[in-house]
């Protein structure tokens, strides 16, 4: 059996592990245009900050490819798939055959069409190792940094850069930071926390026009900068599947075995795909690492002839900014149950007798996974001690039988 | 694979396992001294208690561990049935705290929350057998084979 995996990151690695659980000997070829041993993408900000070394960023040990008998072709880009002859073509004109193919091409930064952006010399995106290397080379203590986008990536970039300069401004069209992850209250708390470090926010506005070192905003203000970071969002890499007529709706559309709709031997996983969010019952992009790994893992098992389904995706995030941590999951609709502590915040969202989502911050994050399991399993809340769960996540709230099964080794 | 199991019916809620756990991981040899010095207690076993029941919970070393699959840094691995953490690789993002269904992995207070900590069955410490099992006065925590992977 010949397996080809395009992408050398979380989804691709998940697939290798999935394949190897069932097929110890099949040929695995992994292709990536990034010329690095598999590394953890989220760790690029930790590297820039100086918390981890390049060695420490490795997502799997140095022996991973040899131990799993993976032929890693790094620094090569796949330019097309020939689904009739079952081959992929690379940018150096080489061709590789496959029996089963996985597209795990991830996402690229979305670059907005802003007037005058082409005049800005020092502009960067914040997605890849090479991006942060380039930023690192430019950064000094006199740098004036402007970050467009107050989402997770933009704020992680800000956190990494305060070590170098105290002149950092983050702007966002949204009226609040982390708009996709936090509600208004939690967003407010986080904003105040981050502002104490000297990072400035300009919200509810965007750039009308750039000159080389100045951004003129739609509200009339202007901001001088010498480093511009574009972090407004990501765009799934779907071109390869698009070109062969596979179904794409923003992301690549797959079934729950991760097979691309309409194909039996082509799979897709990770940031390049669309997921089904069980908490809102809608299809959406869920661009997070655990989702990528698990989808890849399911794809790998199916490619190797096993049976696996990925049926319980939902958005979730764990992130810390300047020491204040947030853990969130699911969707934020339904009846709200809020609690505020000295250094924490919590909000649970309940609808249809189920926990649909939650936002936890600061000292409220402990044992969060117990809440997440209620979201993942969509546990009917009348079967558990809801009053206790509203107070804190506890296994005590589950029926004794359930505990016996889960904790007693009967499951 | 031998694992740590708790018999709810026998648990007194005395918290001794927490003490033994903190002690086992702290490298401190004199328990009284360890606590008097006000060392941060970071036990990898958690007691849940109510009027009627008490029980201790620690990492289940799950057959299909969500924490390992979700770790953004590759710091968690499962080897020979045990889920281990490489604290040098952990960046303290708490994704594992987000996904563990049992609440069995937690910010490590000793590192000021820069990494997480969890039960590693005392295999890496001098005790040899889990300290909580050894120290439990009522055999409410046992270390035995129940056929789990
Ligand atoms: C700064 C930052 C912080 C983040 N923090 C978190 C976090 O804390 N928690 C979390 O869960 N997620 C986080 N994420 C998101 C997470 O990194 C992604 O969800 C995850 O990396 C997706 O994995 P993937 O394998 O699908 O794709 P990717 O990691 O994007 O990898 C795809 C790979 O395929 C390669 N490729 C693409 N097209 C081709 C082609 N045609 N030929 C060859 N190779 C190709 C790409 O170059 C890339 O190497 C963060 C992302 C960023 C940028
Ligand atoms: S930390 Fe939690 S998810 Fe991980 S193996 Fe232990 S019990 Fe399972
Ligand atoms: S806190 Fe550490 S062990 Fe947990 S997911 Fe993050 S890097 Fe991995």
PDB file of N, CA and C and ligand atoms in Angstrom, chain A residues 5-14 30-36 39-46 59 73 75-80 89-91 103-108 126-128 131-132 152-154 156-157 234 237 239-240 269-273 286-293 295 316-320, chain B residues 70-72 91 93 95 98, ligand 1:
ATOM      1  N   UNK A   5       0.957  11.729   2.012  1.00  0.00           N
ATOM      2  CA  UNK A   5       0.374  12.747   2.889  1.00  0.00           C
ATOM      3  C   UNK A   5       0.950  14.108   2.506  1.00  0.00           C
ATOM      4  N   UNK A   6       0.085  15.039   2.166  1.00  0.00           N
ATOM      5  CA  UNK A   6       0.558  16.392   1.841  1.00  0.00           C
ATOM      6  C   UNK A   6       0.380  17.258   3.084  1.00  0.00           C
ATOM      7  N   UNK A   7       1.479  17.703   3.668  1.00  0.00           N
ATOM      8  CA  UNK A   7       1.430  18.477   4.920  1.00  0.00           C
ATOM      9  C   UNK A   7       2.121  17.691   6.023  1.00  0.00           C
ATOM     10  N   UNK A   8       2.963  18.385   6.746  1.00  0.00           N
ATOM     11  CA  UNK A   8       3.882  17.749   7.692  1.00  0.00           C
ATOM     12  C   UNK A   8       3.605  18.255   9.095  1.00  0.00           C
ATOM     13  N   UNK A   9       2.343  18.623   9.354  1.00  0.00           N
ATOM     14  CA  UNK A   9       2.030  19.254  10.631  1.00  0.00           C
ATOM     15  C   UNK A   9       1.056  18.355  11.408  1.00  0.00           C
ATOM     16  N   UNK A  10       0.273  18.938  12.301  1.00  0.00           N
ATOM     17  CA  UNK A  10      -0.563  18.151  13.219  1.00  0.00           C
ATOM     18  C   UNK A  10      -1.433  17.098  12.520  1.00  0.00           C
ATOM     19  N   UNK A  11      -2.146  17.486  11.469  1.00  0.00           N
ATOM     20  CA  UNK A  11      -3.041  16.547  10.800  1.00  0.00           C
ATOM     21  C   UNK A  11      -2.246  15.435  10.113  1.00  0.00           C
ATOM     22  N   UNK A  12      -1.166  15.805   9.464  1.00  0.00           N
ATOM     23  CA  UNK A  12      -0.324  14.817   8.784  1.00  0.00           C
ATOM     24  C   UNK A  12       0.285  13.824   9.768  1.00  0.00           C
ATOM     25  N   UNK A  13       0.775  14.334  10.886  1.00  0.00           N
ATOM     26  CA  UNK A  13       1.382  13.463  11.906  1.00  0.00           C
ATOM     27  C   UNK A  13       0.322  12.536  12.504  1.00  0.00           C
ATOM     28  N   UNK A  14      -0.874  13.084  12.749  1.00  0.00           N
ATOM     29  CA  UNK A  14      -1.969  12.252  13.252  1.00  0.00           C
ATOM     30  C   UNK A  14      -2.246  11.088  12.308  1.00  0.00           C
ATOM     31  N   UNK A  30       5.604  11.641   2.937  1.00  0.00           N
ATOM     32  CA  UNK A  30       5.057  12.871   3.488  1.00  0.00           C
ATOM     33  C   UNK A  30       5.716  14.039   2.773  1.00  0.00           C
ATOM     34  N   UNK A  31       4.899  14.955   2.263  1.00  0.00           N
ATOM     35  CA  UNK A  31       5.466  16.054   1.480  1.00  0.00           C
ATOM     36  C   UNK A  31       5.103  17.376   2.141  1.00  0.00           C
ATOM     37  N   UNK A  32       6.094  18.250   2.315  1.00  0.00           N
ATOM     38  CA  UNK A  32       5.771  19.580   2.830  1.00  0.00           C
ATOM     39  C   UNK A  32       6.649  20.635   2.198  1.00  0.00           C
ATOM     40  N   UNK A  33       6.045  21.771   1.910  1.00  0.00           N
ATOM     41  CA  UNK A  33       6.850  22.857   1.342  1.00  0.00           C
ATOM     42  C   UNK A  33       7.650  23.578   2.429  1.00  0.00           C
ATOM     43  N   UNK A  34       7.364  23.291   3.676  1.00  0.00           N
ATOM     44  CA  UNK A  34       8.185  23.867   4.744  1.00  0.00           C
ATOM     45  C   UNK A  34       9.363  22.938   4.995  1.00  0.00           C
ATOM     46  N   UNK A  35      10.558  23.490   4.899  1.00  0.00           N
ATOM     47  CA  UNK A  35      11.740  22.653   5.006  1.00  0.00           C
ATOM     48  C   UNK A  35      12.195  22.476   6.460  1.00  0.00           C
ATOM     49  N   UNK A  36      11.297  21.982   7.291  1.00  0.00           N
ATOM     50  CA  UNK A  36      11.625  21.760   8.704  1.00  0.00           C
ATOM     51  C   UNK A  36      11.104  20.397   9.142  1.00  0.00           C
ATOM     52  N   UNK A  39       7.139  20.579  13.246  1.00  0.00           N
ATOM     53  CA  UNK A  39       7.199  21.438  14.437  1.00  0.00           C
ATOM     54  C   UNK A  39       5.796  21.885  14.812  1.00  0.00           C
ATOM     55  N   UNK A  40       5.656  22.311  16.061  1.00  0.00           N
ATOM     56  CA  UNK A  40       4.360  22.757  16.545  1.00  0.00           C
ATOM     57  C   UNK A  40       4.142  24.209  16.129  1.00  0.00           C
ATOM     58  N   UNK A  41       3.144  24.413  15.276  1.00  0.00           N
ATOM     59  CA  UNK A  41       2.895  25.764  14.775  1.00  0.00           C
ATOM     60  C   UNK A  41       2.617  26.758  15.912  1.00  0.00           C
ATOM     61  N   UNK A  42       1.764  26.403  16.889  1.00  0.00           N
ATOM     62  CA  UNK A  42       1.486  27.378  17.956  1.00  0.00           C
ATOM     63  C   UNK A  42       2.737  27.817  18.712  1.00  0.00           C
ATOM     64  N   UNK A  43       3.802  27.043  18.637  1.00  0.00           N
ATOM     65  CA  UNK A  43       4.980  27.396  19.416  1.00  0.00           C
ATOM     66  C   UNK A  43       5.837  28.495  18.790  1.00  0.00           C
ATOM     67  N   UNK A  44       5.448  28.961  17.601  1.00  0.00           N
ATOM     68  CA  UNK A  44       6.279  30.016  16.991  1.00  0.00           C
ATOM     69  C   UNK A  44       6.321  31.263  17.867  1.00  0.00           C
ATOM     70  N   UNK A  45       5.196  31.570  18.542  1.00  0.00           N
ATOM     71  CA  UNK A  45       5.218  32.770  19.387  1.00  0.00           C
ATOM     72  C   UNK A  45       6.074  32.540  20.631  1.00  0.00           C
ATOM     73  N   UNK A  46       6.077  31.308  21.125  1.00  0.00           N
ATOM     74  CA  UNK A  46       6.899  30.972  22.298  1.00  0.00           C
ATOM     75  C   UNK A  46       8.384  31.059  21.930  1.00  0.00           C
ATOM     76  N   UNK A  59       7.498  18.858  17.093  1.00  0.00           N
ATOM     77  CA  UNK A  59       6.201  18.285  17.495  1.00  0.00           C
ATOM     78  C   UNK A  59       6.357  16.794  17.795  1.00  0.00           C
ATOM     79  N   UNK A  73       9.586  14.154   2.296  1.00  0.00           N
ATOM     80  CA  UNK A  73      10.099  15.017   1.229  1.00  0.00           C
ATOM     81  C   UNK A  73       9.837  16.456   1.645  1.00  0.00           C
ATOM     82  N   UNK A  75      10.515  20.623   1.787  1.00  0.00           N
ATOM     83  CA  UNK A  75      10.927  21.695   0.887  1.00  0.00           C
ATOM     84  C   UNK A  75      10.369  21.524  -0.527  1.00  0.00           C
ATOM     85  N   UNK A  76       9.354  20.668  -0.654  1.00  0.00           N
ATOM     86  CA  UNK A  76       8.724  20.488  -1.975  1.00  0.00           C
ATOM     87  C   UNK A  76       7.235  20.780  -1.873  1.00  0.00           C
ATOM     88  N   UNK A  77       6.732  21.464  -2.885  1.00  0.00           N
ATOM     89  CA  UNK A  77       5.323  21.821  -2.880  1.00  0.00           C
ATOM     90  C   UNK A  77       4.561  20.968  -3.885  1.00  0.00           C
ATOM     91  N   UNK A  78       3.422  20.446  -3.469  1.00  0.00           N
ATOM     92  CA  UNK A  78       2.583  19.708  -4.418  1.00  0.00           C
ATOM     93  C   UNK A  78       1.808  20.726  -5.242  1.00  0.00           C
ATOM     94  N   UNK A  79       1.901  20.618  -6.577  1.00  0.00           N
ATOM     95  CA  UNK A  79       1.206  21.595  -7.407  1.00  0.00           C
ATOM     96  C   UNK A  79      -0.100  21.054  -7.977  1.00  0.00           C
ATOM     97  N   UNK A  80      -0.193  19.717  -8.116  1.00  0.00           N
ATOM     98  CA  UNK A  80      -1.469  19.175  -8.586  1.00  0.00           C
ATOM     99  C   UNK A  80      -1.619  17.697  -8.259  1.00  0.00           C
ATOM    100  N   UNK A  89       1.954  15.725  -8.381  1.00  0.00           N
ATOM    101  CA  UNK A  89       3.072  16.380  -9.055  1.00  0.00           C
ATOM    102  C   UNK A  89       3.642  17.466  -8.146  1.00  0.00           C
ATOM    103  N   UNK A  90       4.970  17.492  -8.050  1.00  0.00           N
ATOM    104  CA  UNK A  90       5.603  18.496  -7.192  1.00  0.00           C
ATOM    105  C   UNK A  90       6.250  19.616  -7.984  1.00  0.00           C
ATOM    106  N   UNK A  91       6.620  20.703  -7.290  1.00  0.00           N
ATOM    107  CA  UNK A  91       7.128  21.879  -8.003  1.00  0.00           C
ATOM    108  C   UNK A  91       8.507  21.663  -8.625  1.00  0.00           C
ATOM    109  N   UNK A 103      -4.854  14.993   2.076  1.00  0.00           N
ATOM    110  CA  UNK A 103      -4.551  16.412   1.922  1.00  0.00           C
ATOM    111  C   UNK A 103      -4.639  17.043   3.312  1.00  0.00           C
ATOM    112  N   UNK A 104      -3.496  17.426   3.844  1.00  0.00           N
ATOM    113  CA  UNK A 104      -3.440  18.039   5.179  1.00  0.00           C
ATOM    114  C   UNK A 104      -2.660  19.336   5.056  1.00  0.00           C
ATOM    115  N   UNK A 105      -3.164  20.182   4.152  1.00  0.00           N
ATOM    116  CA  UNK A 105      -2.423  21.374   3.740  1.00  0.00           C
ATOM    117  C   UNK A 105      -2.644  22.585   4.635  1.00  0.00           C
ATOM    118  N   UNK A 106      -3.494  22.451   5.634  1.00  0.00           N
ATOM    119  CA  UNK A 106      -3.633  23.529   6.615  1.00  0.00           C
ATOM    120  C   UNK A 106      -4.224  24.801   6.059  1.00  0.00           C
ATOM    121  N   UNK A 107      -3.817  25.908   6.649  1.00  0.00           N
ATOM    122  CA  UNK A 107      -4.351  27.191   6.197  1.00  0.00           C
ATOM    123  C   UNK A 107      -3.230  28.190   6.026  1.00  0.00           C
ATOM    124  N   UNK A 108      -3.516  29.209   5.266  1.00  0.00           N
ATOM    125  CA  UNK A 108      -2.573  30.310   5.068  1.00  0.00           C
ATOM    126  C   UNK A 108      -3.185  31.559   5.661  1.00  0.00           C
ATOM    127  N   UNK A 126       1.980  35.832  10.556  1.00  0.00           N
ATOM    128  CA  UNK A 126       2.462  35.195  11.792  1.00  0.00           C
ATOM    129  C   UNK A 126       1.934  33.766  11.861  1.00  0.00           C
ATOM    130  N   UNK A 127       2.398  32.939  10.939  1.00  0.00           N
ATOM    131  CA  UNK A 127       1.891  31.571  10.832  1.00  0.00           C
ATOM    132  C   UNK A 127       2.988  30.525  10.854  1.00  0.00           C
ATOM    133  N   UNK A 128       4.152  30.887  10.342  1.00  0.00           N
ATOM    134  CA  UNK A 128       5.165  29.870  10.103  1.00  0.00           C
ATOM    135  C   UNK A 128       6.485  30.238  10.737  1.00  0.00           C
ATOM    136  N   UNK A 131       8.214  33.004   9.111  1.00  0.00           N
ATOM    137  CA  UNK A 131       7.622  34.315   9.426  1.00  0.00           C
ATOM    138  C   UNK A 131       8.259  34.895  10.684  1.00  0.00           C
ATOM    139  N   UNK A 132       8.314  34.080  11.754  1.00  0.00           N
ATOM    140  CA  UNK A 132       8.830  34.636  13.012  1.00  0.00           C
ATOM    141  C   UNK A 132      10.337  34.870  12.960  1.00  0.00           C
ATOM    142  N   UNK A 152      -6.583  35.406  18.493  1.00  0.00           N
ATOM    143  CA  UNK A 152      -5.570  34.622  19.216  1.00  0.00           C
ATOM    144  C   UNK A 152      -4.168  34.831  18.644  1.00  0.00           C
ATOM    145  N   UNK A 153      -4.064  34.825  17.322  1.00  0.00           N
ATOM    146  CA  UNK A 153      -2.735  34.920  16.717  1.00  0.00           C
ATOM    147  C   UNK A 153      -2.136  36.317  16.918  1.00  0.00           C
ATOM    148  N   UNK A 154      -2.941  37.347  16.713  1.00  0.00           N
ATOM    149  CA  UNK A 154      -2.450  38.713  16.891  1.00  0.00           C
ATOM    150  C   UNK A 154      -1.993  38.966  18.329  1.00  0.00           C
ATOM    151  N   UNK A 156      -1.094  36.638  20.555  1.00  0.00           N
ATOM    152  CA  UNK A 156       0.094  35.826  20.850  1.00  0.00           C
ATOM    153  C   UNK A 156       1.337  36.533  20.303  1.00  0.00           C
ATOM    154  N   UNK A 157       1.181  37.173  19.148  1.00  0.00           N
ATOM    155  CA  UNK A 157       2.298  37.920  18.564  1.00  0.00           C
ATOM    156  C   UNK A 157       2.672  39.084  19.486  1.00  0.00           C
ATOM    157  N   UNK A 234      -7.327  33.261   9.025  1.00  0.00           N
ATOM    158  CA  UNK A 234      -6.694  32.270   8.160  1.00  0.00           C
ATOM    159  C   UNK A 234      -7.662  31.815   7.075  1.00  0.00           C
ATOM    160  N   UNK A 237      -6.306  26.029   2.813  1.00  0.00           N
ATOM    161  CA  UNK A 237      -5.654  25.716   1.540  1.00  0.00           C
ATOM    162  C   UNK A 237      -6.403  24.595   0.832  1.00  0.00           C
ATOM    163  N   UNK A 239      -6.949  24.564  -2.732  1.00  0.00           N
ATOM    164  CA  UNK A 239      -6.781  24.624  -4.194  1.00  0.00           C
ATOM    165  C   UNK A 239      -6.615  23.254  -4.835  1.00  0.00           C
ATOM    166  N   UNK A 240      -5.828  22.375  -4.191  1.00  0.00           N
ATOM    167  CA  UNK A 240      -5.550  21.072  -4.819  1.00  0.00           C
ATOM    168  C   UNK A 240      -6.830  20.273  -5.027  1.00  0.00           C
ATOM    169  N   UNK A 269      -7.851  16.472   6.103  1.00  0.00           N
ATOM    170  CA  UNK A 269      -7.931  16.652   7.551  1.00  0.00           C
ATOM    171  C   UNK A 269      -7.237  17.937   7.974  1.00  0.00           C
ATOM    172  N   UNK A 270      -7.698  18.493   9.083  1.00  0.00           N
ATOM    173  CA  UNK A 270      -7.039  19.659   9.669  1.00  0.00           C
ATOM    174  C   UNK A 270      -7.648  20.974   9.212  1.00  0.00           C
ATOM    175  N   UNK A 271      -6.836  22.024   9.311  1.00  0.00           N
ATOM    176  CA  UNK A 271      -7.285  23.386   9.027  1.00  0.00           C
ATOM    177  C   UNK A 271      -7.839  23.588   7.618  1.00  0.00           C
ATOM    178  N   UNK A 272      -7.511  22.678   6.691  1.00  0.00           N
ATOM    179  CA  UNK A 272      -7.988  22.863   5.318  1.00  0.00           C
ATOM    180  C   UNK A 272      -9.434  22.381   5.145  1.00  0.00           C
ATOM    181  N   UNK A 273     -10.000  21.745   6.170  1.00  0.00           N
ATOM    182  CA  UNK A 273     -11.344  21.176   6.031  1.00  0.00           C
ATOM    183  C   UNK A 273     -12.393  21.958   6.815  1.00  0.00           C
ATOM    184  N   UNK A 286     -12.900  24.907  12.057  1.00  0.00           N
ATOM    185  CA  UNK A 286     -12.419  24.819  13.439  1.00  0.00           C
ATOM    186  C   UNK A 286     -10.900  24.647  13.366  1.00  0.00           C
ATOM    187  N   UNK A 287     -10.217  25.779  13.272  1.00  0.00           N
ATOM    188  CA  UNK A 287      -8.778  25.747  13.023  1.00  0.00           C
ATOM    189  C   UNK A 287      -7.981  25.671  14.316  1.00  0.00           C
ATOM    190  N   UNK A 288      -8.020  24.507  14.941  1.00  0.00           N
ATOM    191  CA  UNK A 288      -7.235  24.303  16.159  1.00  0.00           C
ATOM    192  C   UNK A 288      -6.474  22.995  16.059  1.00  0.00           C
ATOM    193  N   UNK A 289      -5.380  22.940  16.782  1.00  0.00           N
ATOM    194  CA  UNK A 289      -4.485  21.803  16.643  1.00  0.00           C
ATOM    195  C   UNK A 289      -5.092  20.459  17.054  1.00  0.00           C
ATOM    196  N   UNK A 290      -5.790  20.362  18.191  1.00  0.00           N
ATOM    197  CA  UNK A 290      -6.336  19.045  18.549  1.00  0.00           C
ATOM    198  C   UNK A 290      -7.287  18.504  17.477  1.00  0.00           C
ATOM    199  N   UNK A 291      -8.085  19.388  16.905  1.00  0.00           N
ATOM    200  CA  UNK A 291      -9.002  18.996  15.842  1.00  0.00           C
ATOM    201  C   UNK A 291      -8.225  18.453  14.639  1.00  0.00           C
ATOM    202  N   UNK A 292      -7.144  19.131  14.291  1.00  0.00           N
ATOM    203  CA  UNK A 292      -6.322  18.700  13.153  1.00  0.00           C
ATOM    204  C   UNK A 292      -5.723  17.322  13.418  1.00  0.00           C
ATOM    205  N   UNK A 293      -5.150  17.147  14.603  1.00  0.00           N
ATOM    206  CA  UNK A 293      -4.539  15.853  14.913  1.00  0.00           C
ATOM    207  C   UNK A 293      -5.579  14.739  14.863  1.00  0.00           C
ATOM    208  N   UNK A 295      -8.568  14.581  13.417  1.00  0.00           N
ATOM    209  CA  UNK A 295      -9.077  14.308  12.068  1.00  0.00           C
ATOM    210  C   UNK A 295      -8.053  13.517  11.266  1.00  0.00           C
ATOM    211  N   UNK A 316     -12.953  24.794  20.511  1.00  0.00           N
ATOM    212  CA  UNK A 316     -12.474  24.910  21.885  1.00  0.00           C
ATOM    213  C   UNK A 316     -11.103  25.573  21.858  1.00  0.00           C
ATOM    214  N   UNK A 317     -10.766  26.243  22.936  1.00  0.00           N
ATOM    215  CA  UNK A 317      -9.489  26.930  22.975  1.00  0.00           C
ATOM    216  C   UNK A 317      -8.937  26.995  24.375  1.00  0.00           C
ATOM    217  N   UNK A 318      -7.634  26.835  24.481  1.00  0.00           N
ATOM    218  CA  UNK A 318      -6.950  27.092  25.742  1.00  0.00           C
ATOM    219  C   UNK A 318      -5.799  28.017  25.398  1.00  0.00           C
ATOM    220  N   UNK A 319      -5.721  29.144  26.070  1.00  0.00           N
ATOM    221  CA  UNK A 319      -4.636  30.067  25.755  1.00  0.00           C
ATOM    222  C   UNK A 319      -4.377  30.976  26.943  1.00  0.00           C
ATOM    223  N   UNK A 320      -3.143  31.367  27.095  1.00  0.00           N
ATOM    224  CA  UNK A 320      -2.795  32.307  28.148  1.00  0.00           C
ATOM    225  C   UNK A 320      -2.158  33.535  27.530  1.00  0.00           C
TER     226      UNK A 320
ATOM    227  N   UNK B  70      -4.175  15.878  22.044  1.00  0.00           N
ATOM    228  CA  UNK B  70      -4.435  17.310  21.942  1.00  0.00           C
ATOM    229  C   UNK B  70      -3.239  18.190  22.256  1.00  0.00           C
ATOM    230  N   UNK B  71      -2.233  17.636  22.914  1.00  0.00           N
ATOM    231  CA  UNK B  71      -1.109  18.480  23.352  1.00  0.00           C
ATOM    232  C   UNK B  71      -0.498  19.210  22.164  1.00  0.00           C
ATOM    233  N   UNK B  72      -0.394  20.517  22.282  1.00  0.00           N
ATOM    234  CA  UNK B  72       0.085  21.301  21.141  1.00  0.00           C
ATOM    235  C   UNK B  72       1.597  21.207  20.970  1.00  0.00           C
ATOM    236  N   UNK B  91       4.624  23.908  27.346  1.00  0.00           N
ATOM    237  CA  UNK B  91       4.654  25.371  27.337  1.00  0.00           C
ATOM    238  C   UNK B  91       3.546  25.970  28.203  1.00  0.00           C
ATOM    239  N   UNK B  93       0.147  25.714  27.990  1.00  0.00           N
ATOM    240  CA  UNK B  93      -0.984  26.310  27.273  1.00  0.00           C
ATOM    241  C   UNK B  93      -2.318  25.852  27.860  1.00  0.00           C
ATOM    242  N   UNK B  95      -4.082  23.210  27.128  1.00  0.00           N
ATOM    243  CA  UNK B  95      -5.010  22.494  26.245  1.00  0.00           C
ATOM    244  C   UNK B  95      -5.380  21.138  26.851  1.00  0.00           C
ATOM    245  N   UNK B  98      -8.037  21.528  29.306  1.00  0.00           N
ATOM    246  CA  UNK B  98      -9.292  21.698  28.578  1.00  0.00           C
ATOM    247  C   UNK B  98      -9.919  20.364  28.174  1.00  0.00           C
TER     248      UNK B  98
HETATM  249  C1  LIG C   1       0.602  31.719  16.044  1.00  0.00           C
HETATM  250  C2  LIG C   1      -0.364  30.581  16.117  1.00  0.00           C
HETATM  251  C3  LIG C   1      -0.790  30.129  17.352  1.00  0.00           C
HETATM  252  C4  LIG C   1      -1.679  29.073  17.450  1.00  0.00           C
HETATM  253  N1  LIG C   1      -2.024  28.644  18.693  1.00  0.00           N
HETATM  254  C5  LIG C   1      -2.846  27.583  18.825  1.00  0.00           C
HETATM  255  C6  LIG C   1      -3.153  27.073  20.110  1.00  0.00           C
HETATM  256  O1  LIG C   1      -2.713  27.577  21.141  1.00  0.00           O
HETATM  257  N2  LIG C   1      -3.981  25.993  20.183  1.00  0.00           N
HETATM  258  C7  LIG C   1      -4.493  25.398  19.071  1.00  0.00           C
HETATM  259  O2  LIG C   1      -5.218  24.425  19.199  1.00  0.00           O
HETATM  260  N3  LIG C   1      -4.203  25.859  17.834  1.00  0.00           N
HETATM  261  C8  LIG C   1      -3.398  26.933  17.687  1.00  0.00           C
HETATM  262  N4  LIG C   1      -3.089  27.398  16.427  1.00  0.00           N
HETATM  263  C9  LIG C   1      -3.695  26.721  15.257  1.00  0.00           C
HETATM  264  C10 LIG C   1      -2.906  25.456  14.869  1.00  0.00           C
HETATM  265  O3  LIG C   1      -1.577  25.798  14.646  1.00  0.00           O
HETATM  266  C11 LIG C   1      -3.504  24.815  13.630  1.00  0.00           C
HETATM  267  O4  LIG C   1      -4.851  24.504  13.863  1.00  0.00           O
HETATM  268  C12 LIG C   1      -2.761  23.531  13.243  1.00  0.00           C
HETATM  269  O5  LIG C   1      -1.408  23.790  12.996  1.00  0.00           O
HETATM  270  C13 LIG C   1      -3.404  22.904  12.021  1.00  0.00           C
HETATM  271  O6  LIG C   1      -2.664  21.808  11.609  1.00  0.00           O
HETATM  272  P1  LIG C   1      -2.733  21.272  10.119  1.00  0.00           P
HETATM  273  O7  LIG C   1      -1.875  20.045  10.086  1.00  0.00           O
HETATM  274  O8  LIG C   1      -4.128  21.151   9.673  1.00  0.00           O
HETATM  275  O9  LIG C   1      -2.114  22.412   9.187  1.00  0.00           O
HETATM  276  P2  LIG C   1      -0.815  23.310   9.257  1.00  0.00           P
HETATM  277  O10 LIG C   1      -0.226  23.316  10.602  1.00  0.00           O
HETATM  278  O11 LIG C   1      -1.154  24.605   8.645  1.00  0.00           O
HETATM  279  O12 LIG C   1       0.207  22.534   8.293  1.00  0.00           O
HETATM  280  C14 LIG C   1       0.002  22.367   6.927  1.00  0.00           C
HETATM  281  C15 LIG C   1       1.348  22.145   6.255  1.00  0.00           C
HETATM  282  O13 LIG C   1       1.171  21.792   4.899  1.00  0.00           O
HETATM  283  C16 LIG C   1       2.056  22.523   4.087  1.00  0.00           C
HETATM  284  N5  LIG C   1       1.471  22.646   2.749  1.00  0.00           N
HETATM  285  C17 LIG C   1       0.363  23.344   2.386  1.00  0.00           C
HETATM  286  N6  LIG C   1       0.130  23.209   1.067  1.00  0.00           N
HETATM  287  C18 LIG C   1       1.105  22.406   0.579  1.00  0.00           C
HETATM  288  C19 LIG C   1       1.403  21.896  -0.718  1.00  0.00           C
HETATM  289  N7  LIG C   1       0.646  22.177  -1.775  1.00  0.00           N
HETATM  290  N8  LIG C   1       2.502  21.113  -0.847  1.00  0.00           N
HETATM  291  C20 LIG C   1       3.281  20.817   0.224  1.00  0.00           C
HETATM  292  N9  LIG C   1       3.032  21.253   1.468  1.00  0.00           N
HETATM  293  C21 LIG C   1       1.967  22.053   1.646  1.00  0.00           C
HETATM  294  C22 LIG C   1       2.166  23.847   4.811  1.00  0.00           C
HETATM  295  O14 LIG C   1       3.314  24.560   4.440  1.00  0.00           O
HETATM  296  C23 LIG C   1       2.224  23.392   6.254  1.00  0.00           C
HETATM  297  O15 LIG C   1       3.510  23.030   6.627  1.00  0.00           O
HETATM  298  C24 LIG C   1      -2.197  28.459  16.280  1.00  0.00           C
HETATM  299  C25 LIG C   1      -1.788  28.922  15.038  1.00  0.00           C
HETATM  300  C26 LIG C   1      -0.879  29.967  14.929  1.00  0.00           C
HETATM  301  C27 LIG C   1      -0.446  30.434  13.590  1.00  0.00           C
END
